[in-house]
């Protein structure tokens, strides 16, 4: 299936909206972000200082069960003392927010009881985004040219099935080489969930076709099958326990020249008492069966995930090392829906210990800190990450100050 295959669906939606022109409702879409990011990285004499401004604007027109959404975006580097991954200032640390102008969303959608059908350029974020996500933290984010069906045939049961022919990356219109503007391929994302007494049980199968020779020589094409359980239990009037566990098996697929198998494991629990939280977890991205010392890209890879959310904000594990990675993490914090004049208040601290899955290597450790809150239409967030290297990468400190507005 190619991009033009969705045109009949788009045309049908446009005709239907036009036929009901008297009932069409139009809602504007407008949001803006200003972010300062500072990076100090051992091995580089210069630091990175980036001030970027990201704006999005568009509209959603809806009539009955049909809607059409178009959103454009632009990213401007007001202060550009950073490597953007596409040739700008390579002597400085990387900040993955290149300047960009793009069509962010262009989708039509049909919604009825138990059925949602979406075609066009869209956001797809499955479960906690560990395998498939939008990468919303980066200015340009990640979207998909796709057709998607979300079907709930029974109460508590949902099938989410998508076919995507192009992944629009965070690298924007100037993306090239291994950091392309878009990665083509016939990718199928299947996700089936069931609300059980223990929590939501999800079975998934992701056939990821990264069909671009410049992107690791097709070595990120994979088939992944797994299970995930996520639930919450009340422990009293003011306490609850949230937990999740997941297992997946990944192997090569399509044109991937590697012959490999690798496993994924996760166990995570969070205790919440009156907004105070304590979290612990252990995540393993397996090394697979590569040769001694590890063969690149035969370990468990996450090419479509929102990887910034996992394994530390210093971004040292966006690509899983050949010998895999084991992440033991402990953290705590506080969250409140309202605190004085502020809403959505979050305070968080997290510590990670990173080791290899094979050969007993101590990669390093990381501390991540976050404080965020919303005041009216403005969300303010301050983040800090400190990665202390042992056997992988170099010591790195990152600081972010971010303002978001949604109108």
Coordinates of C-alpha atoms in Angstrom, one line a residue:
X1 CA 0.0 0.0 0.0
X2 CA 1.4 3.4 -1.0
X3 CA 0.5 7.0 0.1
X4 CA -2.0 7.5 -2.7
X5 CA -4.0 4.6 -1.4
X6 CA -5.4 6.8 1.3
X7 CA -6.7 9.5 -1.2
X8 CA -10.1 7.9 -1.8
X9 CA -10.7 8.0 2.0
X10 CA -9.7 11.6 2.2
X11 CA -11.9 12.4 -0.8
X12 CA -14.8 10.7 0.7
X13 CA -14.4 12.5 4.0
X14 CA -14.2 15.9 2.2
X15 CA -17.3 15.2 0.2
X16 CA -19.2 14.1 3.3
X17 CA -18.1 17.3 5.2
X18 CA -19.1 19.4 2.3
X19 CA -22.5 17.7 2.0
X20 CA -23.2 18.6 5.7
X21 CA -21.7 22.1 5.4
X22 CA -24.3 23.7 7.5
X23 CA -23.3 21.4 10.4
X24 CA -19.5 21.8 10.2
X25 CA -17.8 22.9 13.4
X26 CA -14.3 24.4 13.1
X27 CA -11.9 24.4 16.1
X28 CA -8.6 26.2 15.8
X29 CA -5.3 24.5 16.9
X30 CA -2.6 26.7 18.2
X31 CA 0.3 26.0 20.5
X32 CA 3.8 27.3 21.1
X33 CA 7.0 26.3 22.9
X34 CA 10.2 28.1 23.9
X35 CA 13.0 25.9 25.3
X36 CA 16.5 26.5 26.5
X37 CA 18.8 23.5 26.5
X38 CA 22.4 23.5 27.8
X39 CA 24.7 20.5 27.4
X40 CA 28.2 19.9 28.8
X41 CA 29.9 16.8 27.6
X42 CA 33.4 15.4 28.4
X43 CA 35.5 15.1 25.3
X44 CA 34.1 18.3 23.6
X45 CA 35.8 21.6 24.4
X46 CA 32.6 23.6 23.6
X47 CA 29.3 23.4 25.3
X48 CA 25.9 23.5 23.6
X49 CA 23.4 26.3 24.1
X50 CA 20.1 26.1 22.2
X51 CA 17.2 28.4 22.4
X52 CA 14.4 27.1 20.1
X53 CA 10.9 28.3 19.4
X54 CA 8.4 25.9 18.1
X55 CA 4.9 26.9 16.9
X56 CA 2.0 24.8 15.6
X57 CA -1.2 26.1 14.0
X58 CA -4.1 24.6 12.1
X59 CA -7.7 23.7 12.5
X60 CA -10.0 20.7 13.0
X61 CA -13.3 20.7 11.1
X62 CA -15.9 18.2 12.2
X63 CA -19.4 17.2 11.2
X64 CA -21.1 14.3 13.0
X65 CA -18.8 11.3 13.1
X66 CA -16.3 12.8 10.6
X67 CA -13.5 15.2 11.2
X68 CA -10.5 16.5 9.3
X69 CA -7.4 18.0 11.0
X70 CA -4.5 19.9 9.4
X71 CA -1.7 21.3 11.5
X72 CA 1.6 22.9 10.3
X73 CA 4.6 23.5 12.5
X74 CA 7.8 25.5 12.4
X75 CA 11.0 25.3 14.6
X76 CA 13.4 28.2 14.8
X77 CA 16.8 28.3 16.5
X78 CA 17.0 31.7 18.1
X79 CA 20.3 30.7 19.8
X80 CA 22.0 28.1 17.6
X81 CA 25.3 27.2 19.5
X82 CA 24.7 23.5 19.2
X83 CA 25.1 20.5 16.9
X84 CA 21.7 19.8 15.4
X85 CA 22.7 16.4 13.9
X86 CA 22.5 17.7 10.3
X87 CA 25.8 19.6 10.0
X88 CA 25.3 22.6 12.3
X89 CA 28.3 23.2 14.6
X90 CA 29.5 19.6 14.9
X91 CA 32.2 20.5 17.5
X92 CA 29.4 21.0 20.1
X93 CA 27.2 18.5 21.8
X94 CA 24.0 17.3 20.0
X95 CA 20.6 18.9 20.6
X96 CA 18.2 17.1 18.4
X97 CA 16.0 20.1 17.5
X98 CA 17.0 21.2 13.9
X99 CA 15.2 24.2 12.3
X100 CA 12.2 22.9 10.4
X101 CA 9.0 23.8 8.6
X102 CA 6.6 20.9 8.1
X103 CA 3.1 19.6 7.8
X104 CA 2.7 18.0 11.2
X105 CA -0.8 16.5 10.9
X106 CA -3.0 16.0 7.9
X107 CA -5.6 13.4 8.8
X108 CA -9.3 12.5 8.4
X109 CA -11.1 10.5 11.1
X110 CA -14.3 8.7 11.5
X111 CA -15.6 8.1 15.0
X112 CA -18.6 6.0 16.0
X113 CA -19.5 3.9 19.0
X114 CA -16.6 1.4 19.4
X115 CA -14.9 2.4 16.1
X116 CA -12.3 5.0 15.2
X117 CA -10.8 5.1 11.7
X118 CA -7.9 7.5 10.9
X119 CA -6.1 8.1 7.6
X120 CA -3.3 10.4 6.8
X121 CA -0.4 12.0 8.7
X122 CA -1.1 11.3 12.4
X123 CA 0.2 10.7 15.9
X124 CA 0.4 7.1 17.0
X125 CA 1.3 6.4 20.7
X126 CA 0.8 2.9 21.9
X127 CA 0.6 2.0 25.6
X128 CA 3.4 3.9 27.4
X129 CA 5.2 4.6 24.1
X130 CA 8.0 2.1 24.9
X131 CA 7.7 0.6 21.5
X132 CA 5.8 3.1 19.4
X133 CA 5.4 6.8 20.3
X134 CA 5.2 10.4 19.2
X135 CA 8.6 11.6 20.8
X136 CA 6.7 14.8 21.9
X137 CA 9.6 16.1 23.9
X138 CA 11.6 16.9 20.7
X139 CA 10.4 20.0 18.9
X140 CA 9.6 18.3 15.6
X141 CA 8.2 15.1 17.2
X142 CA 7.4 11.9 15.2
X143 CA 4.3 11.3 13.2
X144 CA 3.2 8.6 10.8
X145 CA 1.7 8.5 7.3
X146 CA -0.7 5.7 8.0
X147 CA -4.2 4.2 8.1
X148 CA -5.3 3.1 11.5
X149 CA -8.4 1.3 12.9
X150 CA -9.3 1.3 16.6
X151 CA -12.1 -1.2 17.3
X152 CA -13.7 -2.0 20.7
X153 CA -16.1 -5.0 19.9
X154 CA -16.7 -5.7 23.6
X155 CA -16.5 -3.8 26.8
X156 CA -12.9 -3.8 28.0
X157 CA -11.5 -5.2 24.7
X158 CA -9.8 -3.0 22.1
X159 CA -8.0 -3.8 18.8
X160 CA -5.6 -1.2 17.5
X161 CA -4.3 -2.0 14.0
X162 CA -2.2 0.4 11.9
X163 CA -0.4 0.2 8.6
X164 CA 2.2 2.9 8.0
X165 CA 4.3 3.5 4.9
X166 CA 6.3 6.5 6.1
X167 CA 7.6 7.6 9.5
X168 CA 8.2 11.3 9.7
X169 CA 11.2 11.8 11.9
X170 CA 12.4 14.4 14.4
X171 CA 15.1 15.5 11.9
X172 CA 12.7 17.6 9.7
X173 CA 12.9 18.8 6.1
X174 CA 16.8 18.8 6.0
X175 CA 17.1 15.3 7.3
X176 CA 19.6 13.2 5.3
X177 CA 21.7 10.1 5.5
X178 CA 21.2 8.1 8.6
X179 CA 19.0 10.9 9.9
X180 CA 16.4 11.1 7.2
X181 CA 13.4 13.4 6.9
X182 CA 11.2 10.3 6.7
X183 CA 11.8 6.5 6.7
X184 CA 9.7 4.5 4.3
X185 CA 8.7 0.9 4.6
X186 CA 5.7 -1.4 5.1
X187 CA 5.2 -1.3 8.8
X188 CA 2.3 -3.0 10.6
X189 CA 1.4 -2.2 14.3
X190 CA -1.0 -4.6 16.0
X191 CA -2.1 -4.1 19.6
X192 CA -4.9 -6.0 21.3
X193 CA -5.9 -5.2 24.9
X194 CA -8.3 -6.6 27.5
X195 CA -9.2 -5.1 30.9
X196 CA -8.8 -7.9 33.3
X197 CA -9.3 -7.9 37.1
X198 CA -5.5 -7.6 37.5
X199 CA -5.1 -4.7 35.0
X200 CA -4.9 -4.1 31.3
X201 CA -3.4 -7.1 29.5
X202 CA -2.0 -6.2 26.1
X203 CA -0.7 -8.5 23.4
X204 CA 1.2 -6.8 20.6
X205 CA 3.0 -7.5 17.4
X206 CA 5.1 -4.8 15.7
X207 CA 6.5 -5.5 12.2
X208 CA 8.8 -2.5 11.7
X209 CA 10.2 -2.1 8.2
X210 CA 13.0 0.5 8.1
X211 CA 13.4 0.2 4.4
X212 CA 16.1 2.8 3.8
X213 CA 19.7 1.6 3.1
X214 CA 21.1 4.8 4.6
X215 CA 19.4 4.0 8.0
X216 CA 21.8 1.4 9.4
X217 CA 21.7 -0.6 6.2
X218 CA 18.2 -2.0 6.9
X219 CA 19.4 -3.3 10.3
X220 CA 16.6 -1.7 12.2
X221 CA 13.9 -3.7 10.5
X222 CA 12.5 -6.1 13.1
X223 CA 9.5 -8.1 14.2
X224 CA 8.6 -7.9 17.9
X225 CA 5.9 -9.9 19.7
X226 CA 5.1 -9.5 23.4
X227 CA 2.7 -9.1 26.3
X228 CA 2.2 -6.3 28.8
X229 CA 0.2 -6.1 32.0
X230 CA -0.4 -2.7 33.7
X231 CA -2.7 -2.1 36.7
X232 CA -3.5 -0.2 39.9
X233 CA -4.6 -1.4 43.3
X234 CA -6.0 0.7 46.1
X235 CA -4.2 0.1 49.4
X236 CA -6.5 2.4 51.5
X237 CA -8.3 5.7 51.2
X238 CA -5.2 7.6 50.4
X239 CA -2.7 5.1 49.0
X240 CA -2.4 3.0 45.8
X241 CA 0.0 0.8 44.1
X242 CA 0.6 0.9 40.3
X243 CA 2.5 -1.8 38.5
X244 CA 3.5 -3.0 35.1
X245 CA 5.3 -6.0 33.7
X246 CA 6.2 -6.7 30.1
X247 CA 8.0 -9.3 28.0
X248 CA 8.8 -9.2 24.3
X249 CA 10.9 -11.2 21.8
X250 CA 12.5 -9.5 18.8
X251 CA 14.1 -10.9 15.6
X252 CA 15.2 -9.6 12.2
X253 CA 12.6 -8.9 9.5
X254 CA 12.2 -8.0 5.9
X255 CA 15.6 -6.8 4.4
X256 CA 17.6 -6.9 7.7
X257 CA 20.8 -8.7 6.9
X258 CA 21.4 -9.7 10.5
X259 CA 20.1 -13.1 11.8
X260 CA 19.4 -12.4 15.5
X261 CA 17.0 -12.9 18.4
X262 CA 16.8 -10.7 21.6
X263 CA 14.5 -10.5 24.6
X264 CA 13.0 -7.6 26.5
X265 CA 11.9 -7.6 30.1
X266 CA 10.3 -5.0 32.4
X267 CA 9.1 -5.0 36.0
X268 CA 8.0 -1.7 37.5
X269 CA 6.0 -0.6 40.6
X270 CA 5.0 2.8 42.0
X271 CA 3.6 3.5 45.5
X272 CA 1.5 6.7 45.8
X273 CA 0.5 8.0 49.2
X274 CA -1.4 11.3 49.1
X275 CA 0.5 12.4 46.0
X276 CA 4.0 11.3 47.3
X277 CA 5.4 8.7 45.0
X278 CA 8.1 6.0 45.3
X279 CA 9.0 4.2 42.1
X280 CA 11.4 1.2 41.4
X281 CA 11.9 -0.8 38.2
X282 CA 14.2 -3.1 36.3
X283 CA 14.3 -3.1 32.5
X284 CA 16.4 -5.3 30.2
X285 CA 17.0 -4.9 26.5
X286 CA 18.8 -8.1 25.7
X287 CA 22.0 -8.6 23.9
X288 CA 20.8 -11.5 21.7
X289 CA 23.0 -14.1 20.3
X290 CA 25.6 -12.0 18.5
X291 CA 29.3 -12.9 18.5
X292 CA 31.4 -12.4 21.6
X293 CA 31.8 -8.7 22.3
X294 CA 28.5 -8.0 20.5
X295 CA 27.5 -7.4 16.9
X296 CA 26.0 -3.9 16.4
X297 CA 22.2 -3.8 16.1
X298 CA 21.6 -7.5 17.1
X299 CA 20.6 -6.4 20.6
X300 CA 17.0 -5.4 21.3
X301 CA 16.3 -2.1 19.4
X302 CA 13.5 0.5 19.7
X303 CA 13.4 2.5 16.5
X304 CA 9.9 3.8 16.8
X305 CA 9.7 4.4 20.6
X306 CA 9.7 7.6 22.6
X307 CA 13.1 6.7 23.9
X308 CA 13.6 10.0 25.7
X309 CA 11.1 8.8 28.4
X310 CA 13.2 5.8 29.2
X311 CA 16.8 5.0 30.3
X312 CA 17.6 8.5 31.4
X313 CA 17.2 11.9 29.8
X314 CA 20.9 12.2 28.8
X315 CA 20.0 10.1 25.8
X316 CA 22.9 7.7 26.0
X317 CA 20.9 4.6 25.0
X318 CA 18.8 5.8 22.1
X319 CA 20.5 2.9 20.2
X320 CA 20.9 -0.2 22.4
X321 CA 24.6 -1.1 22.7
X322 CA 25.7 -4.4 21.1
X323 CA 25.9 -6.1 24.5
X324 CA 22.4 -5.0 25.5
X325 CA 21.5 -2.9 28.6
X326 CA 20.1 -3.5 32.0
X327 CA 18.5 -0.5 33.7
X328 CA 17.9 -0.6 37.5
X329 CA 16.1 2.6 38.5
X330 CA 14.8 4.1 41.8
X331 CA 12.9 7.3 42.2
X332 CA 10.4 9.4 44.0
X333 CA 8.5 12.6 43.8
X334 CA 5.3 14.5 44.4
X335 CA 2.3 15.3 42.3
X336 CA -0.7 17.4 42.8
X337 CA -3.6 18.4 40.6
X338 CA -3.7 21.8 42.3
X339 CA -1.3 23.6 44.6
X340 CA -2.2 27.2 45.4
X341 CA -2.6 28.9 42.1
X342 CA -0.7 26.2 40.2
X343 CA -2.1 23.0 38.6
X344 CA -0.5 19.8 37.3
X345 CA 2.4 20.2 39.8
X346 CA 5.1 17.6 39.5
X347 CA 8.4 17.1 41.4
X348 CA 10.5 14.1 40.4
X349 CA 13.9 12.6 41.0
X350 CA 15.2 9.4 39.5
X351 CA 18.5 7.4 39.7
X352 CA 19.6 4.8 37.1
X353 CA 22.3 2.2 37.1
X354 CA 23.2 0.9 33.7
X355 CA 24.9 -2.4 33.0
X356 CA 25.4 -4.6 30.0
X357 CA 23.2 -7.7 29.5
X358 CA 26.4 -9.6 28.5
X359 CA 30.1 -9.5 29.6
X360 CA 29.3 -7.8 33.0
X361 CA 30.1 -4.2 31.9
X362 CA 29.2 -1.3 34.1
X363 CA 28.1 1.4 31.6
X364 CA 27.5 4.2 34.1
X365 CA 24.8 5.8 36.2
X366 CA 22.4 8.8 35.8
X367 CA 20.4 11.2 38.0
X368 CA 17.4 13.0 36.5
X369 CA 15.4 15.8 38.2
X370 CA 12.2 17.5 37.1
X371 CA 10.0 20.3 38.4
X372 CA 6.9 21.4 36.4
X373 CA 3.6 23.1 36.9
X374 CA 0.9 24.9 34.9
X375 CA -0.3 28.5 35.5
X376 CA -3.4 29.2 33.4
X377 CA -2.4 28.4 29.8
X378 CA 1.4 28.3 30.5
X379 CA 3.3 25.1 31.5
X380 CA 6.8 25.6 32.9
X381 CA 9.2 22.8 33.3
X382 CA 12.8 22.7 34.6
X383 CA 14.8 19.5 34.0
X384 CA 18.4 18.3 34.8
X385 CA 20.2 15.2 33.8
X386 CA 23.7 14.0 35.0
X387 CA 25.2 11.0 33.3
X388 CA 28.4 9.6 35.0
X389 CA 30.2 7.3 32.6
X390 CA 32.1 4.1 33.3
X391 CA 32.4 1.8 30.3
X392 CA 30.1 3.6 27.9
X393 CA 30.0 7.2 26.5
X394 CA 31.3 10.2 28.5
X395 CA 30.2 12.3 31.5
X396 CA 27.4 14.6 30.4
X397 CA 25.2 17.3 32.1
X398 CA 22.0 18.6 30.6
X399 CA 19.7 21.4 31.7
X400 CA 16.4 22.4 30.2
X401 CA 14.0 25.3 30.8
X402 CA 10.8 25.0 28.9
X403 CA 7.6 27.0 28.4
X404 CA 4.6 25.6 26.7
X405 CA 1.3 27.4 25.7
X406 CA -1.8 25.7 24.3
X407 CA -4.5 28.1 23.1

